């Protein structure tokens, strides 16, 4: 019998599995758990038709027969992808961001982009990843798997706590460690729903530059904004310190498994200055050779058809998700009738994305999650599942992206009754529901 | 400026890039270099039509409308894949191999399967990967990237040199190291073209069992057999010691990016016995969440359409590639008219796959490869590119899979003239060409 590394037994590596398990165990429950886009909004059949239509163009051979073009696309190809020009044009038109296509690395979803960054930029014995807390587990669990140390700093309503970040950096340097990069989701963070303010963005970039630290800007939800004007991307504020991680899972559909990283920051390899895309390409070729060119071309076909602007398409999605967010917030106003200032029950109002954080005046643990599912048939996720240690234990994440309208009000009504009775039992004072 | 790990500067990580570079630099050359399947044989357009046809069935909802089924498939899904039952049926029918579908892990091509094995089964400070030499660089470069030590043993005409393997294992144990697994391609090896004999397969499995060492059986070419009967898979000889790595890149098309590993061997995780599939799933979720379910379903649709037997489809491919192999061997008989026993020029006759090894009586280095491309417009690959160190420096790999018929004879004629003149200049005795 072969022993595998203890690392694979770390609970953080199971957190995604845990979510699946609870949903399968209570299939009849109203679930605010999975942070998934709504499949009703996917346009897969149309996308495959567009793939056939635009395949010769994507290949650069407009006159070629469709079947021959598809066959050529399906051959082995460029490690960093074949649709870099299309992605660059979309970023320019939708975000005003200029990135040299040669430095884009197309990946198997954004997760592979993260994995490649950890593989290429970190020497585990020396380099540390700082991440906002609560945090998307996909990055911290990947770091754990690769033996890379992670350090949390608090994510506040207006973004990363910069004082805490400064202190963490100084503490690491005193230990002889190198704070290599900060991971953050500035727009509609998963899990919190928080958005980093303009001022914090500017100060964060300045701090990263002073400290010679990269920022990994993960931005899967950014185009799903339901109100207000977007602050600039961190990547737009300081192109040299920021690696942008992009995804089409929420704007088109996850089954594409297409993400990317901007590999235009410069790094030093054995004394030679090279773009990150060059070293990332080496890691990419060894993790998966390349990303399915057929899925890449399916995405490119949509971009071509839409003039490389996703704005109009995303506006339809935003209407859909905005409606669910508003329904969730309204249901909470209606059913969570606890005094805001004294009850300990409060929540945020995300300007976009899929997630709301609800604070309660008692510990909302995995056990509490199970009890809530068993007694009122509602599933939410403890925020502690996204924490490094024991912080954030009195809060939960509610996803509104995939909950049917009819279930939102009823789900919140039941959740409110659970909170009331659990608080009473645990001796918390909620005040009198009105 | 951030320094990245010296590991990323290792030449082995560039070998794939080098191949691309030489082909791009001499676009008019006849190239025996890339080990690619022939795009003429891909059936992508048909496969996408089959995806539409079978999508509801693959989803387990035969009555569902096509567009809705495709949308559901394109949602986030099971980490280890959604087509495990289809792959298991194909393995049973085409190979007579029984694998519990629950233990199959569907990956982004076979390369990701390798990467996951290295991530989950190796503790770099302790565990060593043994590999046959010359070797497919995708495995040894991945090990290098992850800091895992590799040790070569010679691949002979009839398979791994078992005496050398025994000695390597004992030497590693004396150093306090653990020889964790042997990587090998038993059928039509890349690069050599060699096939492991039945007797060597049986002895290899017995040795692995005695030594508590896994075997990674990489098998991308196995179904492309052009003559003779296949020896059993190593996985069939000893299911408990062998991890089978499979790919559909050569039997269907690489653009699917679908591979798999058999995760049914048992491992110990913190004292608990679990199937490899369970720990592989953790690594898989962190390297790429899951494999494109649309590409998985495209493959499954082909398998359903073909009654989960690829035999008839592959017979057509085998005819095509057999023709090219025979043309290459005939051209060598025709043009390489050096005495077999004394000239130092000789080659093998692969029973399948894409590759032939040609030995010459002088060093065939990267520089020689460039000179050959520049003087006679023929590109072949030095076998040393696939070696761990300086071994195999008097041989080259010729791929016949993607060379047009008309070019094969002319390419070999030119290569023969290059070999003759280079040998003369380097003082090698070739004997008199007849």
Short mmCIF file of C-alpha atoms in Angstrom, two decimals, chain B residues 19 45 55 64 84 103 141 161 194 221 235 276 281 288 296 307 329 331 345 370 384 386:
data_model
loop_
_atom_site.label_atom_id
_atom_site.label_comp_id
_atom_site.label_asym_id
_atom_site.label_seq_id
_atom_site.Cartn_x
_atom_site.Cartn_y
_atom_site.Cartn_z
CA UNK B 19 10.28 21.33 -32.13
CA UNK B 45 -18.26 18.12 -37.78
CA UNK B 55 -27.02 15.15 -25.59
CA UNK B 64 -35.35 16.68 -23.17
CA UNK B 84 -17.00 7.55 -16.96
CA UNK B 103 -12.79 5.11 -10.30
CA UNK B 141 9.57 17.64 -17.69
CA UNK B 161 15.48 -3.50 -19.20
CA UNK B 194 9.23 -0.23 -29.59
CA UNK B 221 -1.24 4.53 -29.63
CA UNK B 235 -3.34 -3.12 -16.48
CA UNK B 276 -6.56 6.76 -6.00
CA UNK B 281 -10.20 14.16 -7.61
CA UNK B 288 -8.93 22.74 -13.55
CA UNK B 296 -16.68 14.91 -22.84
CA UNK B 307 -21.94 0.93 -29.71
CA UNK B 329 10.12 1.48 -44.44
CA UNK B 331 11.76 4.16 -48.89
CA UNK B 345 22.79 2.66 -40.04
CA UNK B 370 19.43 22.19 -38.03
CA UNK B 384 18.67 12.75 -27.57
CA UNK B 386 13.96 12.44 -25.48
#
